[in-house]
Amino acid sequence: MVQIVRSRCVTLGEWRVSGAKRKPDSAGLTFVKARADRPATLPTMSLQANEGAVGVAFQQPVRAAAVLRQAGALARPGAVVVPVLAGKQLALLSPDGDDDAALAFIEAAKALGARVSFVRAGLDDNSSDLQVETTARYLSQLYDAVECQHLPPPLVSRLARSAAIPVFEGLATPAHPTAALVARLDGDSSPQVKRRSVLQAALLVSMA
């Protein structure tokens, strides 16, 4: 049984930042369900998209080859998955944390040693730049990477541009480019094992 890290709702705008309590930036930026056990001082942020973020072309030959090599090693019968992401904190940003794609991401990340928190943010296509940038800052402070599922692609792109961590757009969903790499994996492992191996390989290649 997959367990999601316990979490609680917090109002982003009410975190203490550098010792001063902020007022909420906007009524539209309501809450993020996230761990509240780490300080929320804002880091210096880069406004450029990150390597591993949404828009990274996993289908490009060099990157696809790297993912396939790693996935091939993970998918071998008897292969031992080393928890190389131990200590990493990942966020699953989605309106639904119980569908197949969400569970696939959680299982794959946890097998690599990462912890995953289900996160909700009150954002949509009409959210202001300030709302999106503020959310990206807090996510970057709390997590090492974010998987966005069932969110509008333009919104995910805006988050990725303002975040200092990898922001994936549906990495564990069937529509993601990495899903097509499963058919290129050699070996007799089941399609489910191969898909999980590709997903884990994509995480490792992007976060290593």
XYZ file of N, CA and C in Angstrom:
624
model
N 0.849 -1.200 0.000
C 0.000 0.000 0.000
C 0.880 1.243 0.000
N 0.608 2.123 -0.929
C 1.396 3.344 -1.017
C 0.898 4.350 -0.003
N 1.808 4.933 0.729
C 1.448 5.952 1.699
C 2.006 7.284 1.256
N 1.184 8.302 1.311
C 1.627 9.652 1.002
C 2.052 10.309 2.302
N 3.162 11.029 2.244
C 3.664 11.683 3.440
C 2.586 12.554 4.057
N 2.393 12.437 5.344
C 1.368 13.230 6.011
C 1.679 14.712 5.867
N 0.644 15.491 5.712
C 0.837 16.912 5.472
C -0.338 17.674 6.035
N -0.245 18.996 6.003
C -1.345 19.805 6.462
C -1.428 21.048 5.597
N -2.583 21.686 5.627
C -2.779 22.874 4.814
C -2.121 24.069 5.486
N -1.429 24.848 4.703
C -0.844 26.080 5.212
C -1.140 27.182 4.215
N -1.309 28.387 4.700
C -1.537 29.521 3.817
C -0.197 30.093 3.413
N 0.096 30.050 2.116
C 1.418 30.455 1.661
C 1.789 31.847 2.134
N 0.857 32.773 2.021
C 1.190 34.147 2.352
C 1.426 34.389 3.819
N 1.120 33.392 4.679
C 1.282 33.596 6.103
C 2.531 32.936 6.670
N 3.370 32.362 5.806
C 4.646 31.848 6.287
C 5.485 33.001 6.807
N 6.328 32.691 7.771
C 7.260 33.709 8.238
C 8.448 33.751 7.287
N 8.735 34.902 6.773
C 9.825 35.080 5.830
C 10.818 36.047 6.446
N 12.045 35.555 6.701
C 13.089 36.357 7.334
C 12.596 36.989 8.624
N 11.808 36.242 9.371
C 11.375 36.705 10.680
C 10.170 37.605 10.667
N 9.657 37.971 9.509
C 8.504 38.871 9.432
C 7.323 38.127 8.851
N 6.162 38.280 9.457
C 4.974 37.587 8.973
C 4.372 38.360 7.813
N 4.219 37.669 6.692
C 3.681 38.307 5.499
C 2.182 38.190 5.467
N 1.550 39.131 4.820
C 0.126 39.020 4.536
C -0.045 38.223 3.255
N -1.169 37.531 3.111
C -1.385 36.795 1.867
C -1.284 37.723 0.670
N -0.612 37.251 -0.389
C -0.430 38.081 -1.571
C -1.731 38.283 -2.324
N -2.599 37.299 -2.273
C -3.841 37.420 -3.019
C -4.815 36.377 -2.512
N -6.090 36.708 -2.615
C -7.102 35.731 -2.215
C -7.075 34.523 -3.132
N -6.571 34.703 -4.360
C -6.511 33.579 -5.291
C -5.440 32.573 -4.931
N -4.424 33.005 -4.185
C -3.355 32.112 -3.768
C -3.690 31.655 -2.367
N -4.485 30.623 -2.278
C -5.096 30.294 -0.998
C -4.240 29.407 -0.121
N -3.881 28.225 -0.606
C -3.128 27.343 0.271
C -2.345 26.341 -0.543
N -1.314 25.835 0.081
C -0.593 24.691 -0.454
C -0.555 23.645 0.634
N -0.942 22.449 0.290
C -0.898 21.357 1.254
C 0.503 20.783 1.212
N 1.283 21.082 2.227
C 2.692 20.730 2.181
C 3.231 20.547 3.582
N 4.443 20.035 3.680
C 5.074 19.902 4.970
C 5.371 21.275 5.534
N 5.202 21.418 6.834
C 5.448 22.697 7.474
C 6.600 22.599 8.449
N 7.501 21.648 8.222
C 8.569 21.424 9.177
C 9.899 21.971 8.709
N 9.897 22.767 7.630
C 11.132 23.361 7.150
C 10.949 24.860 7.062
N 12.012 25.638 7.286
C 11.881 27.088 7.228
C 11.522 27.543 5.830
N 10.820 28.664 5.730
C 10.348 29.140 4.435
C 11.004 30.447 4.047
N 12.257 30.644 4.451
C 12.970 31.822 3.986
C 13.195 31.668 2.495
N 13.020 32.740 1.750
C 13.071 32.655 0.299
C 14.507 32.645 -0.190
N 14.845 31.714 -1.074
C 16.177 31.691 -1.652
C 16.264 32.664 -2.815
N 17.488 32.899 -3.286
C 17.659 33.671 -4.506
C 17.227 32.801 -5.670
N 16.311 33.319 -6.488
C 15.704 32.495 -7.512
C 16.236 32.843 -8.899
N 16.322 31.831 -9.741
C 16.602 32.037 -11.146
C 15.286 32.047 -11.896
N 15.122 32.966 -12.823
C 13.874 33.061 -13.560
C 13.932 32.305 -14.883
N 14.997 31.541 -15.098
C 15.083 30.760 -16.315
C 14.663 29.328 -16.035
N 14.121 28.684 -17.045
C 13.684 27.297 -16.877
C 14.873 26.420 -16.526
N 14.640 25.429 -15.687
C 15.699 24.570 -15.198
C 15.919 23.383 -16.113
N 17.148 22.850 -16.067
C 17.412 21.569 -16.705
C 16.577 20.527 -15.983
N 15.802 19.769 -16.707
C 14.910 18.802 -16.092
C 13.506 19.330 -15.910
N 13.294 20.612 -16.209
C 11.974 21.190 -16.019
C 11.093 20.921 -17.222
N 9.852 21.396 -17.129
C 8.931 21.250 -18.236
C 9.562 21.841 -19.492
N 9.396 21.181 -20.602
C 9.973 21.667 -21.841
C 11.271 20.971 -22.197
N 11.906 20.280 -21.237
C 13.099 19.519 -21.562
C 12.715 18.405 -22.522
N 13.437 18.308 -23.602
C 13.074 17.364 -24.655
C 13.670 15.995 -24.358
N 12.948 15.188 -23.590
C 13.409 13.834 -23.311
C 13.515 13.024 -24.590
N 12.800 13.459 -25.638
C 12.846 12.715 -26.888
C 14.082 13.043 -27.716
N 14.865 14.052 -27.311
C 16.097 14.344 -28.028
C 17.045 13.155 -27.890
N 17.810 12.842 -28.942
C 18.617 11.613 -28.944
C 19.536 11.449 -27.736
N 20.252 12.494 -27.372
C 21.211 12.366 -26.266
C 20.500 12.088 -24.952
N 19.444 12.850 -24.690
C 18.725 12.666 -23.426
C 17.967 11.336 -23.429
N 17.351 11.000 -24.547
C 16.638 9.725 -24.619
C 17.593 8.555 -24.407
N 18.795 8.656 -24.972
C 19.780 7.588 -24.797
C 20.191 7.453 -23.337
N 20.347 8.588 -22.653
C 20.715 8.549 -21.236
C 19.616 7.897 -20.404
N 18.365 8.250 -20.705
C 17.242 7.653 -19.977
C 17.158 6.157 -20.268
N 17.342 5.772 -21.531
C 17.262 4.357 -21.891
C 18.362 3.535 -21.221
N 19.576 4.085 -21.163
C 20.670 3.357 -20.508
C 20.349 3.116 -19.037
N 19.896 4.178 -18.372
C 19.572 4.055 -16.954
C 18.379 3.126 -16.746
N 17.358 3.275 -17.592
C 16.168 2.436 -17.461
C 16.494 0.972 -17.719
N 17.374 0.710 -18.676
C 17.763 -0.665 -18.961
C 18.396 -1.343 -17.762
N 19.226 -0.598 -17.041
C 19.856 -1.153 -15.843
C 18.824 -1.412 -14.753
N 17.861 -0.512 -14.617
C 16.843 -0.656 -13.578
C 15.872 -1.794 -13.877
N 15.633 -2.053 -15.158
C 14.624 -3.042 -15.550
C 15.159 -4.465 -15.620
N 16.471 -4.645 -15.455
C 17.021 -5.998 -15.528
C 16.446 -6.886 -14.428
N 16.134 -8.123 -14.733
C 15.648 -9.047 -13.699
C 16.655 -9.153 -12.555
N 16.167 -9.019 -11.347
C 17.035 -9.110 -10.185
C 17.778 -7.837 -9.852
N 17.565 -6.788 -10.634
C 18.258 -5.530 -10.356
C 17.808 -4.963 -9.013
N 18.765 -4.448 -8.263
C 18.474 -3.833 -6.970
C 18.434 -2.323 -7.156
N 17.302 -1.724 -6.819
C 17.158 -0.276 -6.947
C 17.782 0.386 -5.721
N 18.837 1.128 -5.948
C 19.525 1.823 -4.860
C 18.785 3.123 -4.563
N 18.533 3.428 -3.300
C 17.790 4.656 -2.959
C 18.648 5.907 -3.101
N 19.029 6.210 -4.333
C 19.941 7.327 -4.571
C 19.284 8.689 -4.355
N 17.963 8.718 -4.275
C 17.269 9.981 -4.003
C 16.875 10.099 -2.533
N 17.501 9.307 -1.676
C 17.218 9.391 -0.241
C 17.485 10.808 0.251
N 16.550 11.339 1.010
C 16.675 12.704 1.508
C 16.051 13.743 0.601
N 15.703 13.360 -0.625
C 15.057 14.295 -1.542
C 13.565 14.384 -1.221
N 13.047 15.598 -1.340
C 11.635 15.855 -1.069
C 10.965 16.268 -2.383
N 10.006 15.499 -2.838
C 9.318 15.779 -4.095
C 7.870 16.147 -3.816
N 7.331 17.010 -4.657
C 5.931 17.417 -4.535
C 5.152 16.915 -5.739
N 3.954 16.432 -5.481
C 3.014 16.070 -6.544
C 1.926 17.125 -6.546
N 1.966 17.999 -7.539
C 1.026 19.114 -7.638
C -0.088 18.702 -8.588
N -1.263 18.440 -8.033
C -2.350 17.893 -8.842
C -3.671 18.064 -8.115
N -4.771 18.190 -8.867
C -6.080 18.199 -8.215
C -6.518 16.809 -7.767
N -5.827 15.766 -8.231
C -6.209 14.390 -7.902
C -4.957 13.592 -7.566
N -4.809 13.232 -6.301
C -3.626 12.496 -5.890
C -3.824 11.001 -5.818
N -4.945 10.498 -6.347
C -5.260 9.077 -6.208
C -5.403 8.343 -7.534
N -5.153 8.998 -8.659
C -5.308 8.292 -9.926
C -4.043 7.491 -10.239
N -4.068 6.766 -11.346
C -2.967 5.864 -11.670
C -1.647 6.604 -11.864
N -1.688 7.753 -12.530
C -0.461 8.502 -12.783
C 0.152 9.008 -11.484
N -0.696 9.469 -10.570
C -0.198 9.948 -9.283
C 0.455 8.818 -8.504
N -0.220 7.675 -8.441
C 0.329 6.545 -7.701
C 1.609 6.028 -8.350
N 1.674 6.058 -9.679
C 2.884 5.620 -10.373
C 4.067 6.506 -10.011
N 3.830 7.820 -9.966
C 4.910 8.738 -9.608
C 5.362 8.500 -8.172
N 4.399 8.371 -7.265
C 4.730 8.179 -5.849
C 5.527 6.894 -5.646
N 5.071 5.807 -6.246
C 5.749 4.522 -6.077
C 7.164 4.567 -6.645
N 7.315 5.150 -7.841
C 8.632 5.204 -8.475
C 9.601 6.052 -7.664
N 9.138 7.200 -7.197
C 10.009 8.095 -6.434
C 10.372 7.499 -5.081
N 9.400 6.895 -4.407
C 9.661 6.306 -3.093
C 10.634 5.135 -3.190
N 10.564 4.378 -4.280
C 11.496 3.265 -4.458
C 12.932 3.757 -4.609
N 13.099 4.984 -5.065
C 14.428 5.588 -5.185
C 14.860 6.274 -3.892
N 14.011 6.226 -2.879
C 14.367 6.797 -1.587
C 13.802 8.167 -1.317
N 13.108 8.766 -2.285
C 12.568 10.114 -2.101
C 11.275 10.073 -1.295
N 10.949 11.200 -0.695
C 9.652 11.362 -0.038
C 8.781 12.219 -0.948
N 7.503 11.893 -1.007
C 6.574 12.608 -1.884
C 5.428 13.168 -1.059
N 5.131 14.445 -1.270
C 3.987 15.091 -0.627
C 2.982 15.509 -1.688
N 1.704 15.281 -1.414
C 0.637 15.733 -2.300
C 0.353 17.198 -1.991
N 0.416 18.028 -3.007
C 0.330 19.477 -2.834
C -0.806 20.033 -3.676
N -1.568 20.952 -3.090
C -2.569 21.693 -3.852
C -2.233 23.179 -3.769
N -2.335 23.853 -4.884
C -2.157 25.302 -4.912
C -3.351 25.905 -5.630
N -3.865 27.013 -5.119
C -5.032 27.642 -5.728
C -4.664 28.455 -6.947
N -4.214 27.789 -7.993
C -3.781 28.461 -9.213
C -4.556 27.936 -10.411
N -4.732 28.813 -11.405
C -5.293 28.403 -12.689
C -4.731 29.321 -13.761
N -5.253 29.208 -14.965
C -4.734 30.017 -16.074
C -4.888 31.508 -15.837
N -5.827 31.891 -14.979
C -6.070 33.306 -14.724
C -5.257 33.854 -13.559
N -4.438 33.027 -12.927
C -3.626 33.490 -11.801
C -2.615 34.528 -12.275
N -2.385 35.513 -11.440
C -1.454 36.582 -11.794
C -0.020 36.073 -11.766
N 0.876 36.833 -12.399
C 2.292 36.474 -12.368
C 2.806 36.425 -10.934
N 2.342 37.350 -10.098
C 2.783 37.372 -8.705
C 2.357 36.103 -7.976
N 1.129 35.666 -8.204
C 0.657 34.439 -7.564
C 1.496 33.234 -7.986
N 1.744 33.124 -9.287
C 2.511 31.992 -9.799
C 3.942 32.041 -9.285
N 4.560 33.217 -9.325
C 5.944 33.344 -8.882
C 6.077 33.059 -7.390
N 5.106 33.515 -6.598
C 5.151 33.258 -5.157
C 5.030 31.771 -4.872
N 4.114 31.105 -5.560
C 3.971 29.665 -5.388
C 5.253 28.945 -5.782
N 5.858 29.346 -6.895
C 7.099 28.713 -7.353
C 8.211 28.888 -6.329
N 8.270 30.053 -5.698
C 9.306 30.294 -4.687
C 9.151 29.353 -3.496
N 7.925 29.235 -3.007
C 7.705 28.383 -1.845
C 7.923 26.909 -2.177
N 7.493 26.494 -3.347
C 7.749 25.115 -3.755
C 9.249 24.852 -3.839
N 9.994 25.821 -4.347
C 11.443 25.671 -4.468
C 12.115 25.603 -3.110
N 11.538 26.300 -2.134
C 12.101 26.270 -0.787
C 11.839 24.929 -0.099
N 10.681 24.358 -0.347
C 10.262 23.162 0.379
C 10.661 21.855 -0.295
N 10.824 21.881 -1.623
C 10.991 20.629 -2.353
C 12.190 20.670 -3.290
N 12.607 19.479 -3.720
C 13.722 19.343 -4.655
C 13.256 19.197 -6.097
N 11.994 18.876 -6.300
C 11.405 18.779 -7.639
C 9.895 18.714 -7.490
N 9.194 19.067 -8.566
C 7.730 19.077 -8.556
C 7.217 18.350 -9.791
N 6.303 17.427 -9.578
C 5.589 16.768 -10.678
C 4.197 17.373 -10.758
N 3.872 17.991 -11.894
C 2.547 18.585 -12.101
C 1.711 17.634 -12.955
N 0.522 17.327 -12.489
C -0.385 16.462 -13.234
C -1.762 17.099 -13.321
N -2.368 16.990 -14.506
C -3.734 17.475 -14.742
C -3.843 18.983 -14.514
N -2.787 19.704 -14.832
C -2.795 21.161 -14.764
C -2.618 21.712 -16.173
N -3.139 22.916 -16.458
C -2.987 23.493 -17.796
C -1.507 23.653 -18.157
N -1.075 23.186 -19.318
C 0.335 23.299 -19.702
C 0.903 24.713 -19.600
N 0.158 25.772 -20.005
C 0.726 27.117 -19.847
C 1.022 27.462 -18.388
N 0.177 26.995 -17.472
C 0.402 27.254 -16.052
C 1.655 26.533 -15.566
N 1.836 25.290 -15.988
C 3.023 24.538 -15.589
C 4.281 25.218 -16.122
N 4.215 25.708 -17.346
C 5.362 26.407 -17.926
C 5.699 27.661 -17.133
N 4.699 28.377 -16.687
C 4.934 29.582 -15.886
C 5.576 29.224 -14.550
N 5.100 28.162 -13.924
C 5.713 27.714 -12.672
C 7.173 27.328 -12.893
N 7.444 26.604 -13.974
C 8.804 26.151 -14.248
C 9.756 27.314 -14.459
N 9.286 28.353 -15.136
C 10.151 29.506 -15.391
C 10.533 30.230 -14.113
N 9.681 30.176 -13.102
C 9.934 30.906 -11.865
C 10.517 30.034 -10.761
N 10.645 28.757 -10.999
C 11.129 27.842 -9.966
C 12.630 27.615 -10.098
N 13.246 27.271 -8.983
C 14.673 26.968 -8.963
C 14.917 25.462 -8.883
N 13.888 24.686 -9.150
C 13.949 23.231 -9.098
C 13.306 22.669 -10.358
N 13.561 21.400 -10.681
C 12.869 20.797 -11.825
C 11.358 20.774 -11.614
N 10.619 21.176 -12.629
C 9.157 21.138 -12.608
C 8.723 20.303 -13.811
N 8.207 19.127 -13.549
C 7.825 18.206 -14.616
C 6.350 18.358 -14.959
N 6.045 18.200 -16.232
C 4.662 18.247 -16.692
C 4.196 16.836 -17.019
N 3.550 16.195 -16.055
C 2.989 14.872 -16.290
C 4.012 13.806 -16.598
N 5.123 13.806 -15.873
C 6.186 12.837 -16.136
C 5.691 11.398 -16.047
N 4.758 11.145 -15.151
C 4.263 9.777 -14.956
C 2.989 9.474 -15.731
N 2.539 10.394 -16.566
C 1.306 10.183 -17.318
C 1.594 9.470 -18.641
N 0.607 8.787 -19.210
C 0.824 8.080 -20.474
C 1.189 9.001 -21.631
N 0.812 10.274 -21.552
C 1.062 11.195 -22.661
C 2.469 11.778 -22.647
N 3.239 11.564 -21.586
C 4.576 12.152 -21.514
C 5.507 11.483 -22.522
N 6.428 12.248 -23.140
C 7.329 11.675 -24.147
C 8.108 10.453 -23.666
N 8.423 10.389 -22.371
C 9.197 9.242 -21.890
C 8.424 7.934 -21.987
N 7.093 7.997 -22.022
C 6.302 6.765 -22.117
C 6.612 6.008 -23.405
N 6.969 6.740 -24.459
C 7.275 6.099 -25.739
C 8.594 5.334 -25.696
N 9.433 5.629 -24.701
C 10.724 4.952 -24.606
C 10.588 3.518 -24.117
N 9.448 3.189 -23.520
C 9.245 1.834 -22.996
C 9.404 0.797 -24.100
N 8.872 1.093 -25.276
C 8.929 0.141 -26.386
C 10.355 -0.083 -26.885
N 11.261 0.815 -26.529
C 12.643 0.693 -26.995
C 13.536 -0.031 -25.994
N 12.977 -0.413 -24.860
C 13.762 -1.139 -23.861
C 13.848 -2.617 -24.221
N 15.036 -3.167 -24.179
C 15.214 -4.599 -24.404
C 14.864 -5.367 -23.131
N 14.771 -6.673 -23.267
C 14.531 -7.510 -22.102
C 13.108 -8.015 -22.026
N 12.901 -8.953 -21.113
C 11.610 -9.618 -20.982
C 10.772 -9.087 -19.831
N 11.181 -8.001 -19.231
C 10.403 -7.438 -18.128
C 9.036 -6.991 -18.628
N 8.070 -6.957 -17.737
C 6.710 -6.560 -18.109
C 6.669 -5.090 -18.499
N 5.667 -4.691 -19.281
C 5.530 -3.269 -19.631
C 5.443 -2.373 -18.399
N 4.813 -2.862 -17.335
C 4.693 -2.061 -16.118
C 6.059 -1.815 -15.488
N 6.881 -2.857 -15.437
C 8.228 -2.710 -14.878
C 9.062 -1.780 -15.748
N 8.935 -1.925 -17.052
C 9.701 -1.067 -17.957
C 9.270 0.392 -17.833
N 7.962 0.637 -17.722
C 7.489 2.025 -17.591
C 7.989 2.634 -16.294
N 7.941 1.860 -15.231
C 8.439 2.363 -13.952
C 9.937 2.642 -14.024
N 10.665 1.773 -14.708
C 12.106 1.967 -14.849
C 12.418 3.220 -15.648
N 11.642 3.466 -16.707
C 11.838 4.683 -17.504
C 11.526 5.920 -16.672
N 10.457 5.863 -15.896
C 10.096 6.985 -15.035
C 11.199 7.264 -14.024
N 11.709 6.218 -13.396
C 12.789 6.401 -12.434
C 14.047 6.924 -13.113
N 14.330 6.417 -14.300
C 15.504 6.881 -15.031
C 15.390 8.357 -15.380
N 14.203 8.790 -15.781
C 14.000 10.205 -16.098
C 14.229 11.076 -14.867
N 13.770 10.617 -13.705
C 14.023 11.356 -12.465
C 15.517 11.438 -12.182
N 16.208 10.317 -12.319
C 17.635 10.295 -12.019
C 18.428 11.173 -12.982
N 18.113 11.079 -14.269
C 18.830 11.881 -15.266
C 18.601 13.368 -15.035
N 17.405 13.738 -14.611
C 17.069 15.149 -14.427
C 17.557 15.715 -13.102
N 17.669 14.863 -12.077
C 17.979 15.356 -10.742
C 19.389 15.025 -10.274
N 20.122 14.225 -11.026
C 21.463 13.825 -10.592
C 22.403 15.024 -10.590
